[in-house]
Coordinates of C-alpha atoms and ligand atoms in Angstrom, one line a residue:
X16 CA 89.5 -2.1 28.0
X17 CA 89.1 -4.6 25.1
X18 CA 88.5 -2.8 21.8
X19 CA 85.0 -2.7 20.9
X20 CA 83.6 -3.0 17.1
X21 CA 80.7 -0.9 15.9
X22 CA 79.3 -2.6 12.5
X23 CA 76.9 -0.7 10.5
X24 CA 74.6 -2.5 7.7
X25 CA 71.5 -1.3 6.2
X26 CA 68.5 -2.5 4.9
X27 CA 65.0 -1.1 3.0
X28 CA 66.8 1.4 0.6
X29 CA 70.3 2.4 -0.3
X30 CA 70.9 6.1 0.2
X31 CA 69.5 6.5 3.8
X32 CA 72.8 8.2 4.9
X33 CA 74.5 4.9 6.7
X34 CA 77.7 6.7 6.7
X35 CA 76.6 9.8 8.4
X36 CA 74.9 7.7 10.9
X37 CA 78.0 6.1 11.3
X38 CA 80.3 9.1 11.6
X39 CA 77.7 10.8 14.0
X40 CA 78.2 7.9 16.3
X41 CA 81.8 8.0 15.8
X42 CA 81.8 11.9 16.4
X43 CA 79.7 11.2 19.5
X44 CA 82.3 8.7 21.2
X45 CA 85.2 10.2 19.5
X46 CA 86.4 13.2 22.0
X47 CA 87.0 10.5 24.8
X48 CA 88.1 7.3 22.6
X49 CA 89.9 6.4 19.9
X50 CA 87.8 5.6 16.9
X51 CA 88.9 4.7 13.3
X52 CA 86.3 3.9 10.7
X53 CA 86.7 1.2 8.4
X54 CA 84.1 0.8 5.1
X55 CA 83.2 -2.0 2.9
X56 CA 82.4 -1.2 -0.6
X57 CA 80.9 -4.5 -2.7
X58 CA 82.0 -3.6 -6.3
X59 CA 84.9 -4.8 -8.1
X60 CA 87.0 -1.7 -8.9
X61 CA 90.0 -1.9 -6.5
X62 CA 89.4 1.8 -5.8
X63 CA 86.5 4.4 -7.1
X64 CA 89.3 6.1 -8.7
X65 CA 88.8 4.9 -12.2
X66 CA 84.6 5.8 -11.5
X67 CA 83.1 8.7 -13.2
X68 CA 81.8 11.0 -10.6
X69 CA 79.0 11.7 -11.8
X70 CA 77.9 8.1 -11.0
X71 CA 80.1 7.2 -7.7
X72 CA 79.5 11.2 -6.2
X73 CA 83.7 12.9 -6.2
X74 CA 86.6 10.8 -5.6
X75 CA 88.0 11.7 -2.3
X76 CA 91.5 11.3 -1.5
X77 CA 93.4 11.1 1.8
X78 CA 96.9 12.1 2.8
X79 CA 98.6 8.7 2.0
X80 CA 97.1 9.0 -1.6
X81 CA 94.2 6.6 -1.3
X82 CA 91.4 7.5 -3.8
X83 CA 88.3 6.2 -1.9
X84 CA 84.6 7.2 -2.0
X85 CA 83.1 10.6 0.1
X86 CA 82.2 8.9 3.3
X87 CA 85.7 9.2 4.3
X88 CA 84.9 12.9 3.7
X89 CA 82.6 12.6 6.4
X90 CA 84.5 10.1 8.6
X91 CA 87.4 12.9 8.5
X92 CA 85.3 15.6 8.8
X93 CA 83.1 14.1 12.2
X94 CA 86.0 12.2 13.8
X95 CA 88.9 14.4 13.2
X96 CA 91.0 11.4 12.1
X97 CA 93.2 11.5 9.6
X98 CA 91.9 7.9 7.5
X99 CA 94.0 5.8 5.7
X100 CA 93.8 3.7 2.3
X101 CA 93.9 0.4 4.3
X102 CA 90.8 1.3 5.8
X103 CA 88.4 0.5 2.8
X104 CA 87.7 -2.3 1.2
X105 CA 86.4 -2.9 -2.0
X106 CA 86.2 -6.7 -3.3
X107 CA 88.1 -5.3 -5.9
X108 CA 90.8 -4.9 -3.3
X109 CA 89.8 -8.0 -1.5
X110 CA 90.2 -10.5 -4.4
X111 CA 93.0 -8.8 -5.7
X112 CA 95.0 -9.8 -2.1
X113 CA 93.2 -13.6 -2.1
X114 CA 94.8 -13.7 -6.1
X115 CA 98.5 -12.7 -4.8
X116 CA 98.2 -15.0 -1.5
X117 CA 97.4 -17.7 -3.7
X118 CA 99.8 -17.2 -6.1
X119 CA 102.4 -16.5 -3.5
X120 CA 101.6 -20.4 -2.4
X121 CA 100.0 -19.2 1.3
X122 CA 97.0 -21.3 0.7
X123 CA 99.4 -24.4 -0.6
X124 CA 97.3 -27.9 -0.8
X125 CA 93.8 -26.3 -0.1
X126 CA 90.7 -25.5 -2.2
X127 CA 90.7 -21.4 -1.8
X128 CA 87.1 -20.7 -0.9
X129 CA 84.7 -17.8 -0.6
X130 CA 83.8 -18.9 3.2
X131 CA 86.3 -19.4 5.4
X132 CA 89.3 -18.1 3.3
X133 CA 87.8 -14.5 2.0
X134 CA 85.6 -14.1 4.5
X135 CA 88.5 -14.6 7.4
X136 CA 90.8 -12.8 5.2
X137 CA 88.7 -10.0 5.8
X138 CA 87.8 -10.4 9.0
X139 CA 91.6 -10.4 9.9
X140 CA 91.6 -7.2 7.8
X141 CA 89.6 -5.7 10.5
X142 CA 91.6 -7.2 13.8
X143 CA 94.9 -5.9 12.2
X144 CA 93.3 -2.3 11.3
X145 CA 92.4 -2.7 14.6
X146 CA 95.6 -3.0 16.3
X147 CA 98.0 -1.3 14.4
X148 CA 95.9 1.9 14.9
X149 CA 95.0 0.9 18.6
X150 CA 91.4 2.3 18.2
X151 CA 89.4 1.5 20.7
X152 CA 86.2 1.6 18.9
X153 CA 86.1 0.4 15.0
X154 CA 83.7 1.3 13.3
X155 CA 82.7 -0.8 10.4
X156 CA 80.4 0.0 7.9
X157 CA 79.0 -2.4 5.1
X158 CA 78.0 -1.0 2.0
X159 CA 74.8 -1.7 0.2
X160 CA 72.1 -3.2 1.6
X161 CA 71.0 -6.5 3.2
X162 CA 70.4 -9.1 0.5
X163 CA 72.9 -7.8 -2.1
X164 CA 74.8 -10.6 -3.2
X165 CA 78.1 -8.1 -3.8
X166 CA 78.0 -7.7 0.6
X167 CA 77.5 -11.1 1.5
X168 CA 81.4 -11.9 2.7
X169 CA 81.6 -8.8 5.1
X170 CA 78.2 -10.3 6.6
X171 CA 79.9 -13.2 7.1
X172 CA 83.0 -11.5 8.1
X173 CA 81.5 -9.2 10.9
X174 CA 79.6 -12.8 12.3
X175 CA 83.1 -14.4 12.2
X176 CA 84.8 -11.3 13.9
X177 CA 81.8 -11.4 16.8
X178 CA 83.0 -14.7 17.7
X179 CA 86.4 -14.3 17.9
X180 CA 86.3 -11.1 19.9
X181 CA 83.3 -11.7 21.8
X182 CA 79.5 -10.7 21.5
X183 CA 80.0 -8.2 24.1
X184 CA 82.2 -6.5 22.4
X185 CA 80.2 -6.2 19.0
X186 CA 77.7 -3.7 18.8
X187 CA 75.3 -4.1 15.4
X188 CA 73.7 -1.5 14.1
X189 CA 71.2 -1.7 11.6
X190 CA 70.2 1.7 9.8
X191 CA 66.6 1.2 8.0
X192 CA 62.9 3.5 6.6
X193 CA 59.6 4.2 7.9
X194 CA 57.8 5.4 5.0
X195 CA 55.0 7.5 6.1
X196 CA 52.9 6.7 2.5
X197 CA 51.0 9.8 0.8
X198 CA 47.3 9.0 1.9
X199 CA 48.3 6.8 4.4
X200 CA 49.4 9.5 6.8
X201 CA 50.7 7.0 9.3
X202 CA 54.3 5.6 10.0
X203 CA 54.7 2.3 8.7
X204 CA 57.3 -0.4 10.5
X205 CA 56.8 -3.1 7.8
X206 CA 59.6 -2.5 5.9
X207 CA 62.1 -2.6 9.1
X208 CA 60.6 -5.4 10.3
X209 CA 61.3 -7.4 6.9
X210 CA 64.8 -6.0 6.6
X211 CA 65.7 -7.3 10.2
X212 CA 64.1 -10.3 9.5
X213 CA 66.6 -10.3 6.4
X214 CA 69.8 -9.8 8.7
X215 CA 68.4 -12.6 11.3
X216 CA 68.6 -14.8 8.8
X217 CA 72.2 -14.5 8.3
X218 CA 73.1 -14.7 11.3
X219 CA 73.1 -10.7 12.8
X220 CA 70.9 -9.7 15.4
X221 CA 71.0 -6.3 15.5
X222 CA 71.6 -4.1 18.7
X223 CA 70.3 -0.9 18.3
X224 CA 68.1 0.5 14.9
X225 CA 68.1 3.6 13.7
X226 CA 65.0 4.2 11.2
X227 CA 65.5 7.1 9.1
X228 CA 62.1 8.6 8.8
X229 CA 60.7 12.2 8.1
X230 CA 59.6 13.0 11.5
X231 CA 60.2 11.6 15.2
X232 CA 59.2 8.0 15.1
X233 CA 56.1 7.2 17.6
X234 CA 56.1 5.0 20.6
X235 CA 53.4 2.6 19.2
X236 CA 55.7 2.6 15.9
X237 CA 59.0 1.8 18.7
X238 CA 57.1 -1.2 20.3
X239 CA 56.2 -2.4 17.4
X240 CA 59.5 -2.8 16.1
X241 CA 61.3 -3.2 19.5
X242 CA 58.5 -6.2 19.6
X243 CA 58.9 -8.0 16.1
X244 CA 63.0 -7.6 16.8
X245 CA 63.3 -8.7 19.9
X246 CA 64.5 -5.6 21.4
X247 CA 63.6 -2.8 23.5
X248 CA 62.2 0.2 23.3
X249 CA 65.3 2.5 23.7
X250 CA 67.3 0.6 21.1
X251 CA 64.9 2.2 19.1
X252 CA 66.3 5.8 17.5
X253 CA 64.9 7.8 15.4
X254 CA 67.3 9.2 11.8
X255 CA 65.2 12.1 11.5
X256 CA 65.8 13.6 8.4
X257 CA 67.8 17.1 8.7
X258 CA 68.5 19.7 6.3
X259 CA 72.5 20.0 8.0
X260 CA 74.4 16.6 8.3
X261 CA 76.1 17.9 11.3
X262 CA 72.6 18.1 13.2
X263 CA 72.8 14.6 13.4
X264 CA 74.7 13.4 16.0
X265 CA 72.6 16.2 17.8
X266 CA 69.5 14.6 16.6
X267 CA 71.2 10.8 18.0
X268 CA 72.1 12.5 20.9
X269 CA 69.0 14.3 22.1
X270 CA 67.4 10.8 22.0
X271 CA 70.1 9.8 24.3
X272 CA 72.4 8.1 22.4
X273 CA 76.2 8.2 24.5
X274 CA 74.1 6.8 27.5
X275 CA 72.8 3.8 25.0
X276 CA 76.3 3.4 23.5
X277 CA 77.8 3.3 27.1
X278 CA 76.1 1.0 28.3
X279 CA 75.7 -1.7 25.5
X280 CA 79.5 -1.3 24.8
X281 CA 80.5 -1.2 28.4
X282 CA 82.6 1.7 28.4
X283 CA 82.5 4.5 31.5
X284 CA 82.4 7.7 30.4
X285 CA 81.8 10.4 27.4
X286 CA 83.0 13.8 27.0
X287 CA 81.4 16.0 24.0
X288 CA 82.0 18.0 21.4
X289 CA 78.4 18.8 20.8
X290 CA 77.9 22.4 22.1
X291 CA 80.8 23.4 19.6
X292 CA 78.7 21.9 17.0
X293 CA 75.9 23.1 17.8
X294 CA 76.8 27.0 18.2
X295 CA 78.2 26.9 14.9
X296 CA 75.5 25.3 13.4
X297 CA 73.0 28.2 15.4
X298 CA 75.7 30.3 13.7
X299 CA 74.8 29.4 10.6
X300 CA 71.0 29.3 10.7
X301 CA 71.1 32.6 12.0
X302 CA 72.6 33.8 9.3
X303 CA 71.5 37.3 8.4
X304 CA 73.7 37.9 5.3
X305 CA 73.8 36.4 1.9
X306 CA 76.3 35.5 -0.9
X307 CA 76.1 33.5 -4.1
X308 CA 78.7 31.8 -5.2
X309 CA 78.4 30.2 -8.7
X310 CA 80.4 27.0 -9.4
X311 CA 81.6 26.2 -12.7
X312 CA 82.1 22.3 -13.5
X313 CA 81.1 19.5 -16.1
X314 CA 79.5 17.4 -13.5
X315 CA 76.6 19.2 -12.3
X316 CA 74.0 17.4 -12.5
X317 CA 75.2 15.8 -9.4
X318 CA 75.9 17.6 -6.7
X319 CA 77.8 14.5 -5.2
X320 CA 80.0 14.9 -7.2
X321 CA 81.6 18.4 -5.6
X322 CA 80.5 16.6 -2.1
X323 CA 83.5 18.5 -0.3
X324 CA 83.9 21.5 -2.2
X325 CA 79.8 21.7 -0.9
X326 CA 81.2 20.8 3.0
X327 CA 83.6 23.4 2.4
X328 CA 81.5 26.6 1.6
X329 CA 79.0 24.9 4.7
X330 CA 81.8 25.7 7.3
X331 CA 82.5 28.9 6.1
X332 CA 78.6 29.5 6.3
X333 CA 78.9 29.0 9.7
X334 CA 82.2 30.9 10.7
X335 CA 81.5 33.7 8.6
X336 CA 77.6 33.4 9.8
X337 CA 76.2 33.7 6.0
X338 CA 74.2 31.9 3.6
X339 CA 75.4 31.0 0.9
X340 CA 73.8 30.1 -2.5
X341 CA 75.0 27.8 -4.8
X342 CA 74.6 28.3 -8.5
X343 CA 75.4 25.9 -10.4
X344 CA 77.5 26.5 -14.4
X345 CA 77.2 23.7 -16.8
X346 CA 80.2 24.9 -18.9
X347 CA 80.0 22.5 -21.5
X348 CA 76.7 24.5 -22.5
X349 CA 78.3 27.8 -24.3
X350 CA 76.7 30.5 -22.3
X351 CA 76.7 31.5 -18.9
X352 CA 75.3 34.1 -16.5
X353 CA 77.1 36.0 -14.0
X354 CA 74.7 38.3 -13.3
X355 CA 74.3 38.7 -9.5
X356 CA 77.0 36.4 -8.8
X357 CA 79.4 37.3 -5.5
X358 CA 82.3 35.0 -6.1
X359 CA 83.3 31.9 -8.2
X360 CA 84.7 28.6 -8.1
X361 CA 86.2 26.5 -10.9
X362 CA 86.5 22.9 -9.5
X363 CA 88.5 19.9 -10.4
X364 CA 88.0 18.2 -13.8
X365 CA 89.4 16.0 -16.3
X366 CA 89.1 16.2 -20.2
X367 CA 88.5 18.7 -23.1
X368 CA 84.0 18.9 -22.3
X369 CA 83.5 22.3 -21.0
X370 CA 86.9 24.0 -20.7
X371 CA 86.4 26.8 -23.3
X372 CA 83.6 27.7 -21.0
X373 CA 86.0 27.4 -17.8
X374 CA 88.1 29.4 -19.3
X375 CA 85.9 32.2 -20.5
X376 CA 84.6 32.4 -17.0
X377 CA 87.9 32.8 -15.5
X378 CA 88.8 35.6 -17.8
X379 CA 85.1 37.3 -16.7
X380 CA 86.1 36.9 -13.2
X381 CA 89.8 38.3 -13.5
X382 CA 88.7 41.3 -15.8
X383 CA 85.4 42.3 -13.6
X384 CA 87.1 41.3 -9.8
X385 CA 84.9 38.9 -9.1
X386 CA 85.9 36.7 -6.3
X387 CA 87.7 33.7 -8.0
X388 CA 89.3 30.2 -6.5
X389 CA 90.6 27.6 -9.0
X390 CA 91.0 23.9 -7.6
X391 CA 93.2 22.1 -9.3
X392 CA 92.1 22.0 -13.4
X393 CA 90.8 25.4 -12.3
X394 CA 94.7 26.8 -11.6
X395 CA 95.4 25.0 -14.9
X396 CA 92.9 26.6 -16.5
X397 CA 93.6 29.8 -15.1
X398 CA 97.1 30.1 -16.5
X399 CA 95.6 29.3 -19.9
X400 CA 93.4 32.0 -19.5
X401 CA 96.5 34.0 -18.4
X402 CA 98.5 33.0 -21.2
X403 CA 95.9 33.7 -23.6
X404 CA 95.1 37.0 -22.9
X405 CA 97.4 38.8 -20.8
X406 CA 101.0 37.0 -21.8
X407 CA 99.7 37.2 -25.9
X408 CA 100.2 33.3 -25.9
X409 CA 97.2 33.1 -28.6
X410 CA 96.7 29.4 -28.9
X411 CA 97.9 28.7 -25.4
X412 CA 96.4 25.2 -24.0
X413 CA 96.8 22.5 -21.3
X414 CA 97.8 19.7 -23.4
X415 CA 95.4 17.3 -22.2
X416 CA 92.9 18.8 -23.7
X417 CA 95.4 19.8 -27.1
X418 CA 98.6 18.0 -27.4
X419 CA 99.9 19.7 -30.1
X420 CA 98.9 23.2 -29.0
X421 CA 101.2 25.9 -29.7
X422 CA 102.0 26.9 -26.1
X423 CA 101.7 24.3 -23.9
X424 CA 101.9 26.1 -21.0
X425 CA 99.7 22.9 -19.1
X426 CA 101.8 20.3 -19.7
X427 CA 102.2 16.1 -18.8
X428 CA 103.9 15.8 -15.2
X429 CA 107.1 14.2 -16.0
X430 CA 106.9 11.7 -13.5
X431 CA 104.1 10.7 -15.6
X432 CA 105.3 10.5 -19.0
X433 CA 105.0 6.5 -19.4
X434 CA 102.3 6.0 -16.9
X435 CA 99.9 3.8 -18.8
X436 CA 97.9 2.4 -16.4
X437 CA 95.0 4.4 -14.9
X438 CA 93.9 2.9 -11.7
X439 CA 95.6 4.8 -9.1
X440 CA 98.5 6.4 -10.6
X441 CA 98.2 9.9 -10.9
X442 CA 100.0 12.3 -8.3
X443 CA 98.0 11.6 -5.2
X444 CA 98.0 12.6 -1.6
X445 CA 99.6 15.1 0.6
X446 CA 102.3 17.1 -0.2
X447 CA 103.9 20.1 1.1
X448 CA 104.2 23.3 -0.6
X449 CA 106.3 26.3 0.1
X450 CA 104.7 29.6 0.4
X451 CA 106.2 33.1 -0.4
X452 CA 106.1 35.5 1.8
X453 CA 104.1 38.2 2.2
X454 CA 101.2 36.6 -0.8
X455 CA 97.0 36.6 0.3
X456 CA 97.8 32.6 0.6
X457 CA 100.7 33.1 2.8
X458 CA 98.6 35.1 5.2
X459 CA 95.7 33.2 4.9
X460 CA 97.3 29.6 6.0
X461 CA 99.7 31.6 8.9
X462 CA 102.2 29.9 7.7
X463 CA 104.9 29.8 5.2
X464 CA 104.0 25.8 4.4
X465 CA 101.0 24.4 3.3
X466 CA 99.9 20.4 3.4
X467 CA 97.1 19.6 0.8
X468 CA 95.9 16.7 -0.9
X469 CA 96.8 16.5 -4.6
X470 CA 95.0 14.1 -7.4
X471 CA 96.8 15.6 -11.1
X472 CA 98.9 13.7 -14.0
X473 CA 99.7 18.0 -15.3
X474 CA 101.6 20.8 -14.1
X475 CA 102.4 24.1 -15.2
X476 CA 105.2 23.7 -17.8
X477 CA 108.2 24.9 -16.6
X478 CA 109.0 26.5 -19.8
X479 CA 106.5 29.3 -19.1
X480 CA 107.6 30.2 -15.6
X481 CA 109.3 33.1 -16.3
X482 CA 106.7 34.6 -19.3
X483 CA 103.6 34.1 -16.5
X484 CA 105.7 35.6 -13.7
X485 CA 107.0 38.6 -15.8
X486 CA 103.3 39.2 -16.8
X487 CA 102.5 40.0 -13.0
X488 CA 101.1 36.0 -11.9
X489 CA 102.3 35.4 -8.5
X490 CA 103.6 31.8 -7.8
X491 CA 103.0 32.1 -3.9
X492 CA 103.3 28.6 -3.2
X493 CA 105.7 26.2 -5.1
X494 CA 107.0 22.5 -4.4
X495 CA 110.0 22.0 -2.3
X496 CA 112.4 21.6 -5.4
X497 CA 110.8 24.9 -6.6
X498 CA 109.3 23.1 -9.9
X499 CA 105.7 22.8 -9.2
X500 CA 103.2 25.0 -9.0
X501 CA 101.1 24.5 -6.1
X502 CA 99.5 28.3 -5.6
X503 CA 99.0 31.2 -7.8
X504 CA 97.5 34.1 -7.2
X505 CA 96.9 38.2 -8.5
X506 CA 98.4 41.1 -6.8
X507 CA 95.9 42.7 -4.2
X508 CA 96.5 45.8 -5.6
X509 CA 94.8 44.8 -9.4
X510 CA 92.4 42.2 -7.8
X511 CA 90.5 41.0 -4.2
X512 CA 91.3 37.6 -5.1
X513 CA 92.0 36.2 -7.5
X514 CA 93.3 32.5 -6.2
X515 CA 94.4 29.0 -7.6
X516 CA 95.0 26.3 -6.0
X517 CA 96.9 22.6 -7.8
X518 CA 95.7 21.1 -4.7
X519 CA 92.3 19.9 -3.6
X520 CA 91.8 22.3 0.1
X521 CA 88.3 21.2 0.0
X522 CA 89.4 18.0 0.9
X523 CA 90.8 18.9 4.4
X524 CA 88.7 21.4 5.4
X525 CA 86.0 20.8 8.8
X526 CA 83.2 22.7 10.3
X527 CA 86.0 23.4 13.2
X528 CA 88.6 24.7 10.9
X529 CA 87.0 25.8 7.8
X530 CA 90.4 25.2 4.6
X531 CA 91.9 29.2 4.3
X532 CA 91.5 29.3 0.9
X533 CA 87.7 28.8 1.0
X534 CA 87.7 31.3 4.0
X535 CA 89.6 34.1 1.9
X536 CA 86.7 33.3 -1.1
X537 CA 83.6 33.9 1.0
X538 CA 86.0 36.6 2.8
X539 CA 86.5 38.6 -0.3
X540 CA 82.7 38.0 -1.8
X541 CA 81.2 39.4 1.4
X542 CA 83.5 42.2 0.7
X543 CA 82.6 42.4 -3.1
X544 CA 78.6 42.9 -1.7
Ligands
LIG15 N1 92.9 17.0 -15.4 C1 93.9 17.7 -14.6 C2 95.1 16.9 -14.3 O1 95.1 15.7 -14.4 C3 93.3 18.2 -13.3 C4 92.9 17.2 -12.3 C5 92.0 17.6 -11.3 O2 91.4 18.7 -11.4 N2 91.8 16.8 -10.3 O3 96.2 17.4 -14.0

């Protein structure tokens, strides 16, 4: 079969969930073919690495140390692929390549131009994605919207790609809103049928719509735009809005989605994964029981920004068959309450705003057994706490928050000593940590290794190995060479679990195999109750 290209754009309004539409289409083809995702970002940051979360949602990173944005969170998470760095592109990324071919002399005795030589550079970025991974569907998802002048070159991209590889063998898929005004009470296509009109003129005719909308869209709404976009009436799907992102492809499915796919992409046949899905998902909306588990970060005012960490405590929700609610900590405001609270996690961070209050929280947790899991800045902050007040290192810091602190028992990685750049250079990706036997995270993985994605520039200083050790922390998982740090942990006997991560678990973890140390969390705080 000739591989087949899915391209996603989106019109009306941004936000309308084009990458879970994607992914659900993905998952939905994905048990019987080979699909890779590949996604388009417009801005001019080579990667959303150097982006504060609180405005991009968290910086998700894959195995091969790519920092890109969290819809390769969900791409992972629906496809069970494993995603690479080369599979986004940013015009950041995209101009930076055009700069070095030029320079390099590959465009010798020509005028370098937006169309044809970006926009076939990056159309041959998708044929050669496409064949060194030998999907058989790629998916391709533009960022942004129709119109904005940061997208235009992918739009001209995917037309160029379409007639190299064929029509038939480009499906486009245009994600858009039926309002249903206040007053109004009445769908409205309007918008849809502008935003189409929008893609026509560039050259797209779109295949198949999906308009998000609040409740299933009507057959006189369908005709209409099936009508005014020239297509029919089942190309026509409903994005019903859903309080679970993994009801969608369910949703896209019950309105008979493989059968369209099938058919418009000439492909035989479809296995699914769908009734696993769904009896977890019934597994969590039965859910008799319920926890709280409070999380403690700098960046709460957008949830986006803790994305997987958020994904993560959803799968355990439906393994474990419990609801869980979130409560958020601002910990750059002084006080906190942990009244009623079943377990607590201390995220990722960066910087010196709200790690007194990390800290205190930590030391709540380990003297009252509260549940505790610390990701990443949240095992650093951990062995301060530790330091502090059970080793008697008064003054003890991480020394990105105090460099001349008396115990730096969080110290510069020495890898990164003279880093000075910032885009991309931390210590990213996958990495393989050793685990001692016999620890909670030992038993909890099955296994005496554990892979997990890393995104640090600090470690635990070697200098204070033996003093936090002695004490009674448990280093149950260290770095090959025995210098890092990767997992630490309290004796079961003085505390149900008391767990730290350097790593980012969150990252990895699916609604099929929830991450282990997110499991042994909601584990211990069902426990606690
Ligand atoms: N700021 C810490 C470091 O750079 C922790 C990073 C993180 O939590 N992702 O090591």
């Amino acid at each position: 079969m000739s591989r087949k290209y899915i391209v996603f754009t989106g019109g009306v309004l941004s936000g309308l969930g084009k990458g879970i539409a994607a992914a659900s289409i993905g998952n939905i083809l994905s048990p019987t073919y080979k699909v890779i995702p590949i996604k388009c970002d417009g801005y001019l940051n080579v990667d959303p690495g150097t982006m504060n979360p609180i405005e991009h949602g968290e910086v998700f990173v894959l195995d091969d140390g790519g920092e890109v944005d969290m819809d390769f969170g969900h791409y992972e998470r629906f496809l069970g692929v494993t995603c690479k760095f080369d599979w986004n592109l940013t015009m950041g990324k995209v101009f930076d390549r055009i700069r070095e071919k030029e320079r390099r002399g590959d465009y010798l005795g020509k005028t370098v131009q937006m169309i044809p030589h970006v926009s076939n550079f990056i159309r041959d970025h998708f044929l050669r994605v496409g064949e060194e991974t030998q999907a058989e569907v790629v998916l391709i998802e533009i960022g942004g919207t129709v119109g904005d002048m940061e997208n235009e070159l992918y739009i001209e991209a995917v037309k160029s790609l379409s007639r190299k590889v064929g029509r038939e063998n480009v499906l486009f898929v245009h994600l858009t809103y039926v309002p249903i005004p206040s007053g109004v009470h009445e769908q409205k296509s309007k918008p849809t049928q502008q935003s189409v009109s929008l893609l026509r003129q560039k050259g797209i005719e779109p295949d198949i719509i999906i308009a998000r909308c609040s409740e299933m869209l009507s057959d006189n709404i369908k005709n209409k735009i099936a009508v005014s976009c020239n297509l029919d009436k089942e190309d026509i799907l409903t994005g019903l809005d859903v309080d679970n992102i993994y009801k969608v492809p369910l949703v896209f499915e019950n309105q008979g989605m493989s059968k369209l796919l099938l058919k418009r992409l000439d492909l035989s046949s479809n296995t699914s994964l769908l009734p696993e899905w769904e009896r977890l998902i019934k597994q969590r909306e039965n859910a008799e029981k319920q926890i709280t588990i409070a999380i403690a970060g700098k960046y709460t005012q957008l949830e986006d920004s803790y994305a997987s960490i958020i994904e993560a405590l959803h799968h355990c929700e439906s393994l474990f068959s419990v609801k869980i609610k979130l409560k958020w900590i601002e910990t750059s405001e002084g006080s906190f309450d942990l009244r009623g609270i079943d377990g607590v996690i201390v995220p990722g961070g960066f910087g010196s705003r709200g790690v007194e209050g990390k800290i205190n929280i930590i030391k709540h947790c380990r003297e009252n057994k509260v549940p505790f899991l610390g990701l990443c800045y949240g095992l650093q902050l951990a062995v301060v706490e530790f330091a502090r007040n059970v080793c008697c290192l008064e003054g003890a810091n991480t020394t990105e928050v105090d460099p001349s602190c008396l115990y730096p028992v969080i110290d510069i990685l020495k890898e990164q000593k003279n880093i000075l750049d910032k885009g991309g250079t931390m210590r990213l990706g996958c990495y393989v940590a050793n685990l001692k036997s016999n620890t909670m995270v030992n038993s909890l993985y099955c296994s005496s290794e554990a892979l997990e994605r890393h995104r640090h520039r600090y470690e635990v200083n070697p200098e204070y190995h033996k003093i936090l050790q002695d004490h009674g922390l448990i280093f149950s998982g260290l770095s090959p060479d025995g210098t890092l740090v990767e997992f630490i942990e309290l004796s079961k006997e003085i505390h149900p679990y008391f767990v730290a991560t350097q790593a980012h678990p969150e990252l990895k973890s699916s609604l099929l195999n929830p991450a282990p140390l997110f499991k042994g969390l909601i584990e211990a705080s069902l426990k606690k109750r």
